[in-house]
Amino acid sequence: MDIINDILTELSGFLWGWPMIILLLGTHLFLTIRLRFPQRHIFKAIRLSVKKDPGATGDVSQFGSLATALAATIGTGNIIGVATAIALGGPGAVLWCWLTGVFGIATKYAEGLLAIKYRVQTKDGKMLGGPMYALERGLGWKWLAVLFAVFTAVAAFGIGNTVQANAIATVTYESYGISPYLTGTFICLLTAAVILGGVKSIARVCSMLVPFMAAFYVIGCIYILCVNADYLWPALKLIVRAAFSPEAAGGGFVGSTVMMAARFGIARGLFSNESGMGSAPIVAAAAQTRNPVRQALVSSSGTFWDTVIICALTGMVIVSSVIAYPDIDFSNGATLTKDAFAKIPLIGRPLLTFGLLTFAFSTILGWSYYAERAVEYLSGKRWVLAYRIVFIIALFIGSVMNLAVVWNLADCMNALMAIPNLISLLLLNGVIVYETRKFLWEGRLDESEE
């Protein structure tokens, strides 16, 4: 296991070197400029996300699609992932993670647009889409579409399965002494009850769960920041200074290079908001929308909520808590998170427990859908049920095993998914601009696509 972990560490370091950072941030910046800063339409996007689009074609509402995408993205990456980035890259990683989210709004917009533009309708009326269809139908690169689908099906066992199940089992055992075997069995049964009903069942559960869990967590974090009010300005200055300074961060933190801060901040930012990874457009393609731009705007709001709000709050909570309480263990992300939240009386530990449990379970639901669509693209419906069964079994394995290598595996798979997706976004940017001009810039957002 140590050998495998060493190999994955090396591979992750290679994949997340300067070339990936340049490709990812470069795509974010390029699309931001090319699309005339779509971030300025974020409040319009939020309004659209809660409105029905009567008469539009699709399997689920725009809000149901967004909720499912948010279910997949708002996971342990928002809590443990942010803390891991801070532990490995220093407090400056928080700023890089946040910037990845701000500029990633443009990329998430572009992904959602292409998902609707190139989606297909099956004989039974179901909508299918995502980067594999954009690669095949937009660029004619079937081979790269197949690679993306394979990477997605494999990545689901890391980012959307074992990592989340292990987080749930660990929290319930440490907090309440519940056996991981019992927790694993319960996770499997609960997940099976939802995902066997298909996208409508998943969207229905996520539409109820996501707003509640996100609101509860945000309110809790704001309370903690009020408790740590005297340390907020020092924490903010430390985050900004450490993001661009190779000097030791101080304030209880270990030193970090700019490269480490950027690498871990961007990697965890992608792990959290998935902008550029190509996962969210898979469910965006199922949305009921009258034109690609409406859903593109709705999709972009997901990155705003996930990273610009939730990850930023988590980062500020952790950094301010470490400054306030220098005795907090800095050895790893999970320990850092637990100790930082535990220092807050009454609400700290329950908030962390609730956040991890609900965030992790919702991610499992969202990623089960992504993976199924990837398998369906590769083999039709023949292997979807078999994949569901294997996916559910993997949840139990993840609950009871020590998964020290999983984070590195997840980082590797995330990068391998992102590369073909980013290629499609860059090469199809003309299509994205054309649709944006037609419906958004010319004020025809309420018109239907011909």
JSON list of N, CA and C in Angstrom, two decimals, residues 9-10 16 50 61 81 108 120 128 160 187 200 246 255 258 271 301 324 354 365 373 376 387 449:
[
{"chain": "A", "resi": 9, "resn": "THR", "atom": "N", "xyz": [1.43, 9.51, -5.36]},
{"chain": "A", "resi": 9, "resn": "THR", "atom": "CA", "xyz": [1.92, 10.83, -4.95]},
{"chain": "A", "resi": 9, "resn": "THR", "atom": "C", "xyz": [2.77, 11.45, -6.05]},
{"chain": "A", "resi": 10, "resn": "GLU", "atom": "N", "xyz": [3.64, 10.64, -6.64]},
{"chain": "A", "resi": 10, "resn": "GLU", "atom": "CA", "xyz": [4.47, 11.13, -7.74]},
{"chain": "A", "resi": 10, "resn": "GLU", "atom": "C", "xyz": [3.62, 11.52, -8.96]},
{"chain": "A", "resi": 16, "resn": "TRP", "atom": "N", "xyz": [-0.40, 17.64, -11.41]},
{"chain": "A", "resi": 16, "resn": "TRP", "atom": "CA", "xyz": [-0.76, 18.95, -10.87]},
{"chain": "A", "resi": 16, "resn": "TRP", "atom": "C", "xyz": [0.43, 19.89, -10.82]},
{"chain": "A", "resi": 50, "resn": "VAL", "atom": "N", "xyz": [-34.00, 29.26, -9.63]},
{"chain": "A", "resi": 50, "resn": "VAL", "atom": "CA", "xyz": [-35.17, 28.94, -8.80]},
{"chain": "A", "resi": 50, "resn": "VAL", "atom": "C", "xyz": [-36.48, 29.15, -9.55]},
{"chain": "A", "resi": 61, "resn": "SER", "atom": "N", "xyz": [-36.10, 19.68, -13.53]},
{"chain": "A", "resi": 61, "resn": "SER", "atom": "CA", "xyz": [-36.11, 21.14, -13.54]},
{"chain": "A", "resi": 61, "resn": "SER", "atom": "C", "xyz": [-34.68, 21.68, -13.48]},
{"chain": "A", "resi": 81, "resn": "GLY", "atom": "N", "xyz": [-11.12, 18.84, 2.43]},
{"chain": "A", "resi": 81, "resn": "GLY", "atom": "CA", "xyz": [-10.28, 19.21, 1.29]},
{"chain": "A", "resi": 81, "resn": "GLY", "atom": "C", "xyz": [-9.63, 20.57, 1.47]},
{"chain": "A", "resi": 108, "resn": "LYS", "atom": "N", "xyz": [-17.54, 26.93, -15.74]},
{"chain": "A", "resi": 108, "resn": "LYS", "atom": "CA", "xyz": [-18.75, 26.17, -15.45]},
{"chain": "A", "resi": 108, "resn": "LYS", "atom": "C", "xyz": [-19.89, 26.63, -16.36]},
{"chain": "A", "resi": 120, "resn": "VAL", "atom": "N", "xyz": [-28.18, 14.63, -26.46]},
{"chain": "A", "resi": 120, "resn": "VAL", "atom": "CA", "xyz": [-28.98, 13.80, -27.35]},
{"chain": "A", "resi": 120, "resn": "VAL", "atom": "C", "xyz": [-30.18, 13.26, -26.57]},
{"chain": "A", "resi": 128, "resn": "LEU", "atom": "N", "xyz": [-29.34, 12.90, -22.64]},
{"chain": "A", "resi": 128, "resn": "LEU", "atom": "CA", "xyz": [-27.98, 12.53, -22.26]},
{"chain": "A", "resi": 128, "resn": "LEU", "atom": "C", "xyz": [-27.01, 13.57, -22.82]},
{"chain": "A", "resi": 160, "resn": "GLY", "atom": "N", "xyz": [-16.32, 10.43, -5.53]},
{"chain": "A", "resi": 160, "resn": "GLY", "atom": "CA", "xyz": [-17.76, 10.32, -5.28]},
{"chain": "A", "resi": 160, "resn": "GLY", "atom": "C", "xyz": [-18.20, 9.07, -4.56]},
{"chain": "A", "resi": 187, "resn": "ILE", "atom": "N", "xyz": [-25.22, 3.18, 4.81]},
{"chain": "A", "resi": 187, "resn": "ILE", "atom": "CA", "xyz": [-24.95, 4.03, 3.64]},
{"chain": "A", "resi": 187, "resn": "ILE", "atom": "C", "xyz": [-25.34, 3.30, 2.37]},
{"chain": "A", "resi": 200, "resn": "LYS", "atom": "N", "xyz": [-34.51, 11.32, -11.70]},
{"chain": "A", "resi": 200, "resn": "LYS", "atom": "CA", "xyz": [-35.60, 12.06, -11.08]},
{"chain": "A", "resi": 200, "resn": "LYS", "atom": "C", "xyz": [-35.62, 11.84, -9.57]},
{"chain": "A", "resi": 246, "resn": "PRO", "atom": "N", "xyz": [7.02, 33.23, -0.50]},
{"chain": "A", "resi": 246, "resn": "PRO", "atom": "CA", "xyz": [7.62, 31.93, -0.17]},
{"chain": "A", "resi": 246, "resn": "PRO", "atom": "C", "xyz": [8.12, 31.86, 1.26]},
{"chain": "A", "resi": 255, "resn": "GLY", "atom": "N", "xyz": [5.80, 26.79, 6.93]},
{"chain": "A", "resi": 255, "resn": "GLY", "atom": "CA", "xyz": [6.11, 27.57, 5.75]},
{"chain": "A", "resi": 255, "resn": "GLY", "atom": "C", "xyz": [5.69, 26.84, 4.50]},
{"chain": "A", "resi": 258, "resn": "VAL", "atom": "N", "xyz": [5.22, 29.34, -2.95]},
{"chain": "A", "resi": 258, "resn": "VAL", "atom": "CA", "xyz": [4.10, 29.81, -3.77]},
{"chain": "A", "resi": 258, "resn": "VAL", "atom": "C", "xyz": [3.56, 28.65, -4.60]},
{"chain": "A", "resi": 271, "resn": "PHE", "atom": "N", "xyz": [-11.28, 20.03, -6.92]},
{"chain": "A", "resi": 271, "resn": "PHE", "atom": "CA", "xyz": [-11.94, 18.91, -6.24]},
{"chain": "A", "resi": 271, "resn": "PHE", "atom": "C", "xyz": [-13.26, 19.37, -5.64]},
{"chain": "A", "resi": 301, "resn": "SER", "atom": "N", "xyz": [-23.86, 29.24, -11.38]},
{"chain": "A", "resi": 301, "resn": "SER", "atom": "CA", "xyz": [-24.14, 29.63, -9.99]},
{"chain": "A", "resi": 301, "resn": "SER", "atom": "C", "xyz": [-23.69, 28.57, -9.00]},
{"chain": "A", "resi": 324, "resn": "ALA", "atom": "N", "xyz": [-6.08, 31.87, 16.53]},
{"chain": "A", "resi": 324, "resn": "ALA", "atom": "CA", "xyz": [-6.64, 32.07, 17.87]},
{"chain": "A", "resi": 324, "resn": "ALA", "atom": "C", "xyz": [-6.17, 31.00, 18.85]},
{"chain": "A", "resi": 354, "resn": "PHE", "atom": "N", "xyz": [-22.44, 17.40, 11.29]},
{"chain": "A", "resi": 354, "resn": "PHE", "atom": "CA", "xyz": [-23.58, 17.54, 10.37]},
{"chain": "A", "resi": 354, "resn": "PHE", "atom": "C", "xyz": [-23.10, 17.83, 8.95]},
{"chain": "A", "resi": 365, "resn": "LEU", "atom": "N", "xyz": [-24.61, 10.67, -4.02]},
{"chain": "A", "resi": 365, "resn": "LEU", "atom": "CA", "xyz": [-25.77, 10.65, -4.91]},
{"chain": "A", "resi": 365, "resn": "LEU", "atom": "C", "xyz": [-25.46, 11.30, -6.26]},
{"chain": "A", "resi": 373, "resn": "ARG", "atom": "N", "xyz": [-23.99, 7.70, -16.25]},
{"chain": "A", "resi": 373, "resn": "ARG", "atom": "CA", "xyz": [-24.07, 8.27, -17.60]},
{"chain": "A", "resi": 373, "resn": "ARG", "atom": "C", "xyz": [-22.80, 7.98, -18.39]},
{"chain": "A", "resi": 376, "resn": "GLU", "atom": "N", "xyz": [-23.12, 4.38, -19.39]},
{"chain": "A", "resi": 376, "resn": "GLU", "atom": "CA", "xyz": [-24.12, 4.26, -20.45]},
{"chain": "A", "resi": 376, "resn": "GLU", "atom": "C", "xyz": [-23.56, 4.74, -21.79]},
{"chain": "A", "resi": 387, "resn": "TYR", "atom": "N", "xyz": [-22.98, -1.76, -12.74]},
{"chain": "A", "resi": 387, "resn": "TYR", "atom": "CA", "xyz": [-22.14, -0.69, -12.19]},
{"chain": "A", "resi": 387, "resn": "TYR", "atom": "C", "xyz": [-22.75, -0.15, -10.89]},
{"chain": "A", "resi": 449, "resn": "GLU", "atom": "N", "xyz": [-34.56, 27.84, -28.30]},
{"chain": "A", "resi": 449, "resn": "GLU", "atom": "CA", "xyz": [-33.62, 27.47, -29.35]},
{"chain": "A", "resi": 449, "resn": "GLU", "atom": "C", "xyz": [-34.40, 26.87, -30.52]}
]
